[in-house]
Amino acid sequence: MKSIGLRWSVVFLVLTLTQTVWAKDYRASVFGIKSDGVTLNTRSIQKAVDFISENGGGKLVFYVGRYLTGTITLKSNVTIQLEEGAILVGTPSIYDYYTVDGMKALIVANNQQNIGITGKGVIDGQGTTVLEQINNQISKGYMKETALQASPALIAMDSCRQVTFSELNLVNACGNVQTYSGCRELTIRDVTVKSTVVADSKGLVLSDCNGVKLSKIYFETSGKECVTDGKSKNITADGCKNEMGKTVSAKN
Amino acid sequence: MNKTSIIILLLVICNIGKITAEDYKASLFGIKSNGTTLNTTAIQKAINYIHEKGGGKLVFYVGRYLTGHIELKSNVHLQLEEGAILVGSTNIYDYNIDTPYSSLVFAYQAENTGISGKGVIDGQGRELAYNLTDQINKGIIADVMKYDRPGSRRPRAIYFRECKNVQISGIVIRNSADWVQVYDQCENLRIDGITVDSKAFWNNDGLDIVDCRNVKVTNSFIDASDDAICFKSHDATKICEDVEVRNCVARSSANGIKFGTVTAGGYRNFKIVNNKVYDTYRSAITIATPDGGAIENILIDSLYAYNTGNAIYLRIGARSRPEKRGTMTNITIQNMEAEIPATKPDAGYEYEGPVEDLPRNISPASIVGLPGQEITNVTLRNIRLVYPGGSNPNYAFRGTKPADLDSIPEMAKSYPEFSQFKELPAWGFYLRHVRNINFENITLTAKLPEYRPAVVMDDVKEARLSGMTYNEPGKGKKQLHTYKSSGVTQTK
Amino acid sequence: MNPGFRGMVASMILIVFFTLNVFAKDYKASDFGAKADGVTLNTCTIQKAIDFISENGGGRLVFEAGNYLTGSIYLKSNVTIHLDYGATLLGSTNPFDYVKDKKIGWMSMIFAVNQENIGISGKGTINGRGFITANNMVAYIHRGIFTDPLKLDRPNETNRPQNIYFRECRNVRVTGITLRDPASWNQTYDQCVNLYVADEIVDSKSYWNNDGIDVVDCDSVEIRNCYFDAADDVICFKSHDAKKICQNVIVDNCVGRSSANGLKFGTVSRGGFRNFKVTNLTIFDTFRSAITFAAVDGGEIENIVVDGVRSINTGNVIYLRIGDRWSQGKKPFMRNISISNVYAEVPFGKPDAGYNYEGPVEDLPRNISPASIVGLPDHKIENVKLKNIEIVYPGAGNPLYAKRGLTSAELDSIPEMRTAYPEFSQFKELPAWGFYLRHATGIEFENVTLTAQKKDYRPSIVMDDVTGATFSRMRFNEPESSGKEQIFRYKSENVMIK
């Protein structure tokens, strides 16, 4: 039993190495993605993610600038790299957030592996403006959902493996900042979470996850910093704290 | 008046008319105002013709004049009448991209030249930069693509090099693909009453004055996505000197008024008087010498900064040319007011400044030399800075213990920016490696409580503080912290 | 007016108002958050609004003046897009903002698939900005991000967005609007039933294949009072599906300008065209034919009436053609065609010179081509009546430049070109200056005047393999032509000249 496990992990290691060899860096501008803060880049970014995933994987690199977008779906073997100064900005136009497999978020992934977002950049949900728009549409009767249902999270993932988030700033979510369900091998490190512009924005929601490493995450959230359910296991938290300086564990 | 005197008068008038350069209408040369005819060669012919005929003005009346790169010549002025727009072509091959002077309007070693009128120069820089990017992404043009943008070849709206007696007045300059206007090694430069509105692409500096002598910039309004009013020194054997900037208003997603970044030679004898800065992402005034240049005799008087990310940043670095050591001396900043916001001061402008150097709380004004290479003889007089306060030590922390203070990196080789050290241990002023500084009648206000003291001095020699006022909610806090410093005196 | 009557009028107005409200509720696009700034991409917002209106009993989605940037949207049942004067739906210039519909196989800004009671109305504009979009697509193809062979150095027309593509819809009304500059065809109605297009302006010379209107395999169609100025064919009927047919069509009071054809059946003509009535048609400055009917893909053309045509400065007037391009065993036919009351002027120079995307100069050398009716030896064109027709040609056919004489060898040398793309110029030089007829039966010319302004080396009419032809009240005007035989017969029989 043990040896089979070992053999599989060797195969897996080889696969990982192969991927590393083939992984390519793609500059955002190649896909016509604009850093001007006014061009809605949703479909160009999605095209880039799909293209990179279909062509053996790699990194989609955003350099300094404001990149306006609606919901994008991450695909296997694609890492979004936000260099320092690059901001992925959630559009204030609420119908540009799609529900993907029951998840409503700026960045969504379902059943993908070897994915992540890295770099010193920012993902900004523009929660205040987005919530205003949602309430406006609800009051006019055009939107049937409640504000809570309609509010997009910043990041939502389901059944993904080998997910890495590092060195990011996640700010101003309209809903929760991050929700992971049924994910395996999830690593989040050196991430600053600042989300206080809407009520009860939770920093991290884990359900039925296995193998989660949290390290050096700063939480400043209007809701709970970190919520896990009973089914999640193998979660470690190291050096995580909130704005009051209190250590955040993975158990609350 | 008798007949003879009338005749003499007429003769005089005629003579003056002859001496005064002639006006030429653009249509004379077949230049078209329809916005779609590419006029490059016709405008160049007009300039050459006027130049050869002894000089004069090429006058553009209302209309859109599409053009690529044109070169001004001695004794030729472009006159853009109200409603006339010189529109830059969006085809990158219409510019001199294989020279260091890629530009729309260019002049080289010309005398008595310039651009005036109430008309507009519109570089169409965003489309132009996109088209250049497209050519690079297709592999037609080779470029390093630093930060995913073309590293060179983006045309400036105006580039004057080694010119004498240059007059730029009244015009509006919009949407450059790179720096908006560069005056490089020019002498006797007058810029008056111009408007810059350029948030079209990266590196849209509003005005760059490089190694020039005898410059006056007055009554101008500059709103640019990169540094608004910027002095540079590209040549280590040159210096930028005798410069006056008066009654200007600046807005930037970088710095309001900046000396640098490239500072090879240096800056001498500057008077920056009665200017305003607003909605500006970085510092109202940055003076930096990271490349070995010498800076001396700089007067900043009556500078008002509203909604600006930082007030003052003076910095010596050692980014390039280790054989040359940068110096900064005799700097006076007086009669200044600044309000620093808690939120991003340039939010909503196109090409907003990049969020970086996080995590940090609001940064103080800073004067930072290098060990053994101090900033010397600085006077700060009648200054009022208002900060938001409210720093959170759990988000970012730098205390005043020796270990904390020593942990601040020197960053000699880094790009100089007020935020570069990330969290700093003061909320009002941070000084390091400074000798002989006077603080006279300075008021520092924090609107919310701070975990940091107002002023921290590290390796400061001879500092005289008088008339200091600290306003911060709560009381009994020691607002001045000194470390490794000597000769610090504080009087009422 | 007495007070009682006034009150009645007022209540009538109220009733009218009420009725309108019941049947078509108005919703403002701005209420859903659509921005008219020309910068904000409104795709998802507009789609939401359409879905909402469709799900809530239908109505009009009203765009007030301003520029609404959008990518692909799908119109749904019982929704009308209403564009106020000054309102423009502005196409995104990013090709990735458009969908290539899986069922349709084309890209478009406004799609509708299998919907009913839909429409677009108002005095506003739909502007595809296709020139920029198409060129952006070219850039992506060169970078290897999008796959396309770049045939003729342009992306395939299915990889460029149209303005409108409606497929399998019932009760469609498109009225009043202006269409500008898509990257491909302007508007396609494909297998729709009950289509009404009226008072439209199409101004579109932005890129290749800018057809004015394409009606494909539709039933019960009215096109009235429209003005078209387009780079490719302007009023174009097609039949993409061999099992379908385009039928029961009225085209009335339309004006067209094209760098291809004016009124065209085809090119793709698999099923066919039946029961058409085209009245009061004006075509000008048009590079190819005022009227082209082509059955080249196995389809039929039957019962077509064209009455009242003014064709000014148009490269050719009438071109009827049977071919055998993609027939796949189906037998094409064309019969019962009536064309009457036509006045036409054909110029010596290029009729569309100076327009953007001018038609391509090709099939040279040739003198000015005649109107032509050309079937195939095994598929003849049957029963064509031409009545009250006057065509003014420039003449001046110069045999030293191009020559096709009247000997058997020369006439037989004209290729059949069964599988070629059908175009009036395809045979290069033809032996007549007025009409060339080949492989036809039952041809009737009545009161036809043909003028050549300069002497031409060719006769006016040449017939080759024509069975049964009647010419009555014919007039030929050509300088220095006394004694010239203007009707030439070859391999033809049963020809009567009255």
Coordinates of C-alpha atoms in Angstrom, one line a residue, chain C:
Chain C
M1 CA -64.9 71.5 -30.4
N2 CA -67.6 70.9 -27.8
P3 CA -66.6 69.7 -24.4
G4 CA -68.2 66.3 -24.7
F5 CA -66.3 65.6 -27.9
R6 CA -63.1 66.9 -26.3
G7 CA -63.6 64.5 -23.4
M8 CA -64.2 61.6 -25.8
V9 CA -61.0 62.4 -27.6
A10 CA -59.1 62.6 -24.3
S11 CA -60.5 59.2 -23.1
M12 CA -59.6 57.7 -26.5
I13 CA -56.1 58.9 -26.2
L14 CA -56.1 57.4 -22.7
I15 CA -57.4 54.1 -24.0
V16 CA -54.7 54.1 -26.7
F17 CA -52.1 54.8 -24.1
F18 CA -53.4 52.1 -21.9
T19 CA -53.5 49.6 -24.7
L20 CA -49.9 50.3 -25.5
N21 CA -48.9 49.9 -21.9
V22 CA -50.6 46.6 -21.6
F23 CA -49.0 45.2 -24.7
A24 CA -45.5 46.7 -24.5
K25 CA -44.1 47.9 -21.3
D26 CA -41.1 50.2 -21.7
Y27 CA -38.0 49.6 -19.7
K28 CA -35.0 52.0 -19.8
A29 CA -31.7 50.4 -20.4
S30 CA -30.2 52.9 -18.0
D31 CA -32.4 51.6 -15.2
F32 CA -30.6 48.3 -15.5
G33 CA -27.3 50.1 -15.1
A34 CA -26.3 50.4 -18.8
K35 CA -24.0 53.3 -19.3
A36 CA -24.1 55.6 -22.4
D37 CA -20.6 56.7 -22.1
G38 CA -19.1 54.8 -25.0
V39 CA -16.5 53.3 -22.7
T40 CA -18.4 51.0 -20.3
L41 CA -18.9 47.5 -21.8
N42 CA -22.6 46.9 -21.3
T43 CA -22.9 43.3 -22.7
C44 CA -24.0 41.6 -19.6
T45 CA -26.2 44.4 -18.4
I46 CA -28.2 44.6 -21.7
Q47 CA -28.5 40.8 -21.7
K48 CA -29.9 40.9 -18.2
A49 CA -32.4 43.5 -19.2
I50 CA -33.6 41.5 -22.2
D51 CA -33.9 38.3 -20.1
F52 CA -35.8 40.2 -17.5
I53 CA -38.3 41.8 -20.0
S54 CA -38.8 38.5 -21.8
E55 CA -39.5 36.7 -18.5
N56 CA -41.9 39.4 -17.3
G57 CA -44.4 39.5 -20.2
G58 CA -42.3 41.4 -22.8
G59 CA -41.9 45.0 -23.7
R60 CA -39.5 47.5 -25.2
L61 CA -35.9 48.0 -23.9
V62 CA -35.4 51.7 -24.6
F63 CA -32.0 53.2 -25.1
E64 CA -32.0 56.9 -24.7
A65 CA -29.5 59.0 -26.6
G66 CA -25.9 58.1 -26.1
N67 CA -23.3 55.5 -27.0
Y68 CA -23.8 52.0 -25.5
L69 CA -20.8 49.8 -25.9
T70 CA -21.6 46.2 -26.2
G71 CA -20.5 42.7 -27.4
S72 CA -22.8 39.9 -28.3
I73 CA -26.3 39.9 -26.9
Y74 CA -29.3 37.6 -27.5
L75 CA -32.7 39.0 -28.1
K76 CA -35.5 37.0 -26.6
S77 CA -39.2 36.5 -27.3
N78 CA -41.6 39.5 -26.9
V79 CA -38.7 42.0 -26.5
T80 CA -38.1 45.0 -28.9
I81 CA -34.9 46.9 -28.6
H82 CA -35.9 50.5 -29.1
L83 CA -33.1 53.0 -30.0
D84 CA -34.1 56.6 -29.6
Y85 CA -32.9 59.3 -31.9
G86 CA -29.2 59.7 -31.0
A87 CA -28.9 56.3 -29.3
T88 CA -26.2 54.0 -30.7
L89 CA -25.4 50.5 -29.9
L90 CA -21.7 50.7 -30.4
G91 CA -19.9 47.4 -31.1
S92 CA -16.9 46.6 -28.9
T93 CA -13.7 46.6 -31.0
N94 CA -12.4 43.5 -29.1
P95 CA -13.3 40.4 -31.1
F96 CA -13.3 38.3 -27.9
D97 CA -16.3 40.3 -26.7
Y98 CA -18.3 38.5 -29.4
V99 CA -19.8 35.0 -29.4
K100 CA -19.5 32.7 -32.4
D101 CA -22.9 31.0 -32.0
K102 CA -22.5 27.3 -32.1
K103 CA -25.7 26.6 -34.0
I104 CA -25.3 29.5 -36.4
G105 CA -21.6 29.3 -36.9
W106 CA -21.2 33.1 -37.2
M107 CA -20.3 36.0 -34.9
S108 CA -22.8 38.8 -34.3
M109 CA -23.6 41.7 -32.0
I110 CA -27.3 41.0 -31.8
F111 CA -28.4 37.4 -32.0
A112 CA -31.8 35.9 -31.8
V113 CA -32.3 32.1 -32.1
N114 CA -35.7 30.5 -32.1
Q115 CA -37.6 33.5 -30.6
E116 CA -40.9 35.1 -31.6
N117 CA -42.4 38.6 -31.5
I118 CA -39.0 40.4 -31.5
G119 CA -37.8 43.6 -33.0
I120 CA -35.6 46.5 -33.2
S121 CA -37.1 50.0 -33.6
G122 CA -36.5 53.7 -33.3
K123 CA -34.4 56.2 -35.1
G124 CA -31.1 55.2 -33.5
T125 CA -28.1 53.5 -34.8
I126 CA -26.3 50.2 -34.6
N127 CA -22.6 50.7 -35.3
G128 CA -20.4 47.6 -35.4
R129 CA -17.1 49.6 -35.8
G130 CA -16.1 46.6 -37.8
F131 CA -13.0 48.0 -39.4
I132 CA -11.3 48.2 -36.0
T133 CA -12.7 44.9 -34.8
A134 CA -11.7 43.1 -38.0
N135 CA -8.2 44.5 -37.8
N136 CA -7.9 43.6 -34.1
M137 CA -8.9 40.1 -35.2
V138 CA -6.2 40.1 -37.8
A139 CA -3.7 41.0 -35.0
Y140 CA -4.8 38.1 -32.8
I141 CA -4.5 35.7 -35.8
H142 CA -1.0 36.8 -36.5
R143 CA -0.1 36.3 -32.8
G144 CA -1.4 32.8 -32.9
I145 CA -4.1 33.3 -30.4
F146 CA -7.0 32.8 -32.8
T147 CA -6.9 30.3 -35.6
D148 CA -7.9 31.4 -39.1
P149 CA -6.2 30.8 -42.5
L150 CA -6.4 34.5 -43.4
K151 CA -7.7 33.7 -46.9
L152 CA -7.2 36.8 -49.1
D153 CA -5.4 38.3 -46.1
R154 CA -8.6 38.7 -44.1
P155 CA -10.3 36.6 -41.4
N156 CA -13.1 34.4 -42.7
E157 CA -16.4 36.3 -42.7
T158 CA -17.7 33.9 -40.0
N159 CA -14.9 35.0 -37.7
R160 CA -16.0 38.7 -37.9
P161 CA -19.1 39.9 -36.1
Q162 CA -22.3 40.9 -38.0
N163 CA -24.6 43.6 -36.6
I164 CA -27.7 41.4 -36.5
Y165 CA -28.2 37.7 -36.9
F166 CA -31.7 36.2 -36.3
R167 CA -32.3 32.6 -36.9
E168 CA -35.5 30.6 -36.8
C169 CA -37.5 33.4 -35.4
R170 CA -41.2 34.3 -36.0
N171 CA -42.8 37.7 -36.2
V172 CA -39.7 39.9 -36.5
R173 CA -40.0 43.7 -37.0
V174 CA -36.9 45.8 -37.6
T175 CA -37.9 49.4 -38.4
G176 CA -36.5 52.9 -38.5
I177 CA -32.9 52.2 -37.4
T178 CA -29.6 52.9 -39.1
L179 CA -27.1 50.2 -39.4
R180 CA -23.4 51.0 -39.8
D181 CA -20.1 49.3 -40.3
P182 CA -20.1 45.7 -39.1
A183 CA -17.0 43.6 -39.7
S184 CA -19.0 41.2 -41.9
W185 CA -22.6 41.2 -43.1
N186 CA -25.0 43.8 -41.7
Q187 CA -28.1 41.8 -40.9
T188 CA -29.0 38.2 -41.5
Y189 CA -32.5 36.7 -41.2
D190 CA -32.1 33.0 -41.5
Q191 CA -35.1 30.6 -41.6
C192 CA -37.4 33.3 -40.1
V193 CA -41.2 33.5 -40.7
N194 CA -43.1 36.8 -40.9
L195 CA -40.2 39.2 -41.2
Y196 CA -40.9 42.9 -41.7
V197 CA -38.0 45.3 -42.3
A198 CA -38.9 48.9 -43.1
D199 CA -37.6 52.5 -43.1
E200 CA -34.0 51.3 -42.4
I201 CA -30.8 53.0 -43.4
V202 CA -27.7 50.9 -44.0
D203 CA -24.5 52.8 -44.4
S204 CA -21.7 50.3 -44.4
K205 CA -18.4 50.4 -46.3
S206 CA -16.2 49.4 -43.4
Y207 CA -14.8 46.1 -44.3
W208 CA -15.1 43.2 -46.7
N209 CA -18.4 41.3 -47.1
N210 CA -20.5 44.3 -45.8
D211 CA -23.7 43.0 -47.3
G212 CA -26.7 45.3 -46.7
I213 CA -29.3 42.8 -45.8
D214 CA -29.3 39.0 -46.1
V215 CA -32.5 37.1 -46.1
V216 CA -31.8 33.4 -46.0
D217 CA -34.5 30.7 -46.4
C218 CA -37.3 32.9 -44.9
D219 CA -41.0 32.8 -45.5
S220 CA -43.3 35.8 -45.7
V221 CA -41.0 38.7 -45.9
E222 CA -41.6 42.4 -46.5
I223 CA -38.8 44.9 -47.0
R224 CA -40.0 48.4 -47.6
N225 CA -38.7 51.9 -47.8
C226 CA -35.1 51.1 -47.0
Y227 CA -31.9 52.8 -48.2
F228 CA -28.7 50.7 -48.5
D229 CA -25.2 51.8 -49.2
A230 CA -22.9 48.9 -48.6
A231 CA -19.6 47.6 -49.7
D232 CA -20.9 44.2 -50.7
D233 CA -24.3 43.0 -52.1
V234 CA -27.1 45.3 -50.7
I235 CA -30.4 43.4 -50.9
C236 CA -29.4 39.8 -50.9
F237 CA -31.5 36.6 -50.7
K238 CA -29.8 33.4 -50.0
S239 CA -30.7 29.8 -49.4
H240 CA -28.2 27.9 -47.2
D241 CA -30.3 24.8 -46.7
A242 CA -31.2 22.5 -49.6
K243 CA -34.4 21.5 -47.8
K244 CA -35.6 25.0 -47.3
I245 CA -36.6 27.8 -49.6
C246 CA -36.8 31.6 -49.5
Q247 CA -40.4 32.4 -50.4
N248 CA -43.3 34.9 -50.4
V249 CA -41.2 38.0 -50.4
I250 CA -42.2 41.6 -51.1
V251 CA -39.5 44.2 -51.7
D252 CA -40.9 47.7 -52.3
N253 CA -39.6 51.2 -52.7
C254 CA -36.0 50.5 -51.8
V255 CA -32.8 52.3 -52.9
G256 CA -29.4 50.6 -53.0
R257 CA -25.8 51.4 -53.7
S258 CA -23.1 48.7 -53.7
S259 CA -19.6 47.8 -54.6
A260 CA -21.1 44.4 -55.6
N261 CA -24.7 43.7 -56.7
G262 CA -27.9 45.6 -56.0
L263 CA -30.7 42.9 -55.8
K264 CA -29.2 39.5 -55.6
F265 CA -30.4 35.9 -55.3
G266 CA -27.5 33.8 -54.2
T267 CA -24.6 33.2 -54.2
V268 CA -25.5 30.3 -51.9
S269 CA -28.7 29.0 -53.4
R270 CA -29.2 25.4 -52.2
G271 CA -33.0 25.4 -51.7
G272 CA -34.2 28.2 -53.8
F273 CA -36.4 31.3 -54.2
R274 CA -40.1 31.3 -55.0
N275 CA -42.8 33.9 -55.2
F276 CA -41.1 37.3 -55.1
K277 CA -42.5 40.6 -56.0
V278 CA -40.0 43.4 -56.2
T279 CA -41.4 46.9 -57.0
N280 CA -40.0 50.4 -57.3
L281 CA -36.3 49.5 -56.9
T282 CA -33.5 52.1 -57.4
I283 CA -29.9 51.1 -57.7
F284 CA -27.0 53.5 -58.3
D285 CA -23.2 53.8 -58.3
T286 CA -23.1 50.0 -58.1
F287 CA -20.1 48.0 -59.3
R288 CA -21.7 44.8 -60.5
S289 CA -25.3 44.1 -61.5
A290 CA -28.5 45.9 -60.5
I291 CA -30.2 42.5 -60.5
T292 CA -28.4 39.1 -60.2
F293 CA -30.4 35.9 -59.9
A294 CA -28.1 32.9 -59.5
A295 CA -29.1 29.3 -59.0
V296 CA -25.7 27.7 -58.8
D297 CA -26.1 25.2 -55.9
G298 CA -29.0 23.1 -57.0
G299 CA -31.7 25.4 -55.9
E300 CA -34.7 26.6 -57.8
I301 CA -35.8 30.1 -58.8
E302 CA -39.5 30.4 -59.7
N303 CA -42.3 33.0 -60.0
I304 CA -40.3 36.2 -59.7
V305 CA -41.8 39.6 -60.6
V306 CA -39.6 42.6 -60.8
D307 CA -41.6 45.7 -61.8
G308 CA -40.1 49.3 -61.8
V309 CA -36.4 49.5 -61.7
R310 CA -34.2 52.6 -62.1
S311 CA -30.5 51.6 -62.4
I312 CA -28.2 54.6 -62.7
N313 CA -24.4 54.3 -63.0
T314 CA -24.4 50.6 -62.5
G315 CA -21.8 48.2 -64.0
N316 CA -24.4 45.8 -65.3
V317 CA -28.2 45.6 -65.3
I318 CA -29.5 42.0 -65.4
Y319 CA -27.6 38.8 -64.8
L320 CA -29.5 35.5 -64.7
R321 CA -27.4 32.4 -64.2
I322 CA -27.8 28.7 -63.6
G323 CA -24.6 27.0 -62.5
D324 CA -23.6 23.7 -60.9
R325 CA -21.3 24.6 -58.1
W326 CA -22.4 22.8 -54.9
S327 CA -25.6 21.1 -56.3
Q328 CA -24.7 17.7 -55.0
G329 CA -27.1 15.9 -57.4
K330 CA -29.9 18.4 -57.0
K331 CA -31.2 19.8 -60.3
P332 CA -31.3 23.6 -60.4
F333 CA -33.9 25.4 -62.4
M334 CA -35.0 29.0 -63.1
R335 CA -38.4 29.8 -64.6
N336 CA -41.2 32.3 -64.8
I337 CA -39.2 35.5 -64.4
S338 CA -40.8 38.8 -65.3
I339 CA -38.8 42.0 -65.3
S340 CA -40.6 45.1 -66.5
N341 CA -40.4 48.9 -66.5
V342 CA -36.7 49.3 -66.3
Y343 CA -34.6 52.3 -67.1
A344 CA -30.8 51.7 -66.8
E345 CA -27.6 53.6 -67.5
V346 CA -24.3 51.7 -67.7
P347 CA -21.2 53.8 -67.5
F348 CA -17.9 53.5 -69.2
G349 CA -15.9 54.1 -66.1
K350 CA -15.9 52.4 -62.7
P351 CA -19.3 53.1 -61.2
D352 CA -18.2 52.8 -57.5
A353 CA -14.9 54.7 -57.8
G354 CA -14.2 56.7 -54.7
Y355 CA -16.3 54.6 -52.3
N356 CA -14.5 52.8 -49.5
Y357 CA -13.9 49.2 -50.3
E358 CA -14.4 49.6 -54.0
G359 CA -15.3 46.5 -55.9
P360 CA -12.3 44.5 -57.2
V361 CA -11.2 45.1 -60.8
E362 CA -11.2 41.6 -62.4
D363 CA -11.9 39.5 -65.5
L364 CA -9.9 41.8 -67.7
P365 CA -9.5 42.4 -70.6
R366 CA -13.1 42.9 -71.6
N367 CA -15.2 45.6 -73.1
I368 CA -18.4 46.7 -71.3
S369 CA -20.4 43.5 -70.5
P370 CA -24.0 43.0 -71.7
A371 CA -26.9 42.0 -69.6
S372 CA -26.8 38.2 -69.6
I373 CA -29.1 35.3 -69.2
V374 CA -27.0 32.1 -69.1
G375 CA -28.2 28.7 -68.2
L376 CA -26.4 25.4 -68.7
P377 CA -26.8 22.9 -71.6
D378 CA -28.7 20.6 -69.3
H379 CA -30.4 23.2 -67.2
K380 CA -32.0 25.9 -69.3
I381 CA -33.5 29.1 -68.0
E382 CA -37.2 29.0 -68.8
N383 CA -39.8 31.6 -69.5
V384 CA -38.2 35.0 -69.0
K385 CA -40.3 38.0 -69.9
L386 CA -38.6 41.4 -70.3
K387 CA -41.1 44.2 -71.0
N388 CA -40.8 48.0 -71.2
I389 CA -37.0 48.2 -70.8
E390 CA -34.5 50.8 -71.8
I391 CA -30.8 50.4 -71.2
V392 CA -28.2 53.0 -72.2
Y393 CA -24.8 51.5 -72.7
P394 CA -21.6 53.4 -73.4
G395 CA -20.8 51.2 -76.3
A396 CA -17.3 51.7 -77.7
G397 CA -16.4 48.0 -77.6
N398 CA -12.9 47.9 -79.1
P399 CA -11.9 44.6 -80.7
L400 CA -8.2 45.5 -80.4
Y401 CA -8.5 45.5 -76.7
A402 CA -10.7 42.4 -76.3
K403 CA -12.5 40.5 -78.9
R404 CA -15.1 37.8 -79.1
G405 CA -16.5 37.5 -82.6
L406 CA -19.5 35.7 -84.1
T407 CA -17.9 32.7 -85.7
S408 CA -18.8 29.3 -84.4
A409 CA -15.3 28.8 -83.0
E410 CA -15.5 32.1 -81.1
L411 CA -19.0 31.5 -79.7
D412 CA -18.1 28.0 -78.7
S413 CA -15.0 29.2 -77.1
I414 CA -17.1 30.9 -74.4
P415 CA -16.6 28.6 -71.4
E416 CA -19.6 27.1 -69.6
M417 CA -18.0 27.8 -66.2
R418 CA -20.4 25.4 -64.5
T419 CA -18.7 25.4 -61.2
A420 CA -17.4 29.0 -61.1
Y421 CA -18.7 31.8 -58.9
P422 CA -21.5 33.5 -60.8
E423 CA -20.7 37.1 -61.7
F424 CA -21.7 39.1 -64.8
S425 CA -18.1 39.5 -65.9
Q426 CA -17.0 35.9 -65.4
F427 CA -16.9 35.0 -69.2
K428 CA -14.6 38.0 -69.8
E429 CA -15.4 39.4 -73.3
L430 CA -18.9 38.5 -74.6
P431 CA -19.9 38.9 -78.2
A432 CA -22.9 41.3 -77.6
W433 CA -23.1 44.8 -76.2
G434 CA -26.8 44.6 -75.1
F435 CA -27.9 41.1 -74.2
Y436 CA -26.2 37.8 -74.3
L437 CA -28.5 34.7 -74.1
R438 CA -27.4 31.1 -73.8
H439 CA -29.1 27.9 -72.9
A440 CA -32.6 29.4 -72.5
T441 CA -36.1 28.6 -73.6
G442 CA -39.2 30.8 -73.8
I443 CA -37.6 34.3 -73.9
E444 CA -39.9 37.2 -74.6
F445 CA -38.7 40.8 -75.2
E446 CA -41.4 43.4 -75.5
N447 CA -40.8 47.1 -76.0
V448 CA -37.1 47.0 -75.3
T449 CA -34.8 49.9 -76.3
L450 CA -31.1 49.3 -76.2
T451 CA -28.7 52.2 -76.8
A452 CA -25.0 52.2 -77.4
Q453 CA -23.7 55.8 -77.0
K454 CA -20.6 55.0 -79.2
K455 CA -20.2 52.5 -82.0
D456 CA -19.5 49.0 -80.8
Y457 CA -17.9 46.2 -82.8
R458 CA -20.5 43.7 -81.4
P459 CA -24.1 43.3 -82.2
S460 CA -26.6 44.2 -79.5
I461 CA -28.0 40.8 -78.9
V462 CA -26.5 37.4 -79.3
M463 CA -28.4 34.1 -78.8
D464 CA -26.7 30.8 -78.4
D465 CA -28.8 27.6 -77.8
V466 CA -32.0 29.5 -77.3
T467 CA -35.3 27.7 -78.1
G468 CA -38.3 29.8 -78.5
A469 CA -37.8 33.6 -78.4
T470 CA -40.0 36.4 -79.3
F471 CA -38.9 40.0 -79.9
S472 CA -41.5 42.7 -80.3
R473 CA -41.2 46.5 -80.5
M474 CA -37.4 46.3 -80.3
R475 CA -35.4 49.5 -80.8
F476 CA -31.6 49.7 -81.2
N477 CA -29.7 53.0 -81.1
E478 CA -26.0 52.8 -82.1
P479 CA -24.0 55.4 -84.0
E480 CA -23.0 54.5 -87.6
S481 CA -24.9 51.3 -87.5
S482 CA -27.2 51.4 -90.4
G483 CA -27.6 48.0 -91.9
K484 CA -26.0 46.3 -88.9
E485 CA -27.8 43.1 -87.8
Q486 CA -28.4 43.7 -84.1
I487 CA -29.8 40.3 -83.2
F488 CA -27.6 37.4 -83.9
R489 CA -28.8 33.8 -83.7
Y490 CA -26.5 30.7 -83.2
K491 CA -27.8 27.2 -82.6
S492 CA -31.2 28.7 -81.8
E493 CA -34.6 27.9 -83.1
N494 CA -38.1 29.1 -83.0
V495 CA -37.1 32.8 -82.9
M496 CA -39.7 35.4 -83.9
I497 CA -38.8 39.0 -84.5
K498 CA -41.9 41.2 -84.9

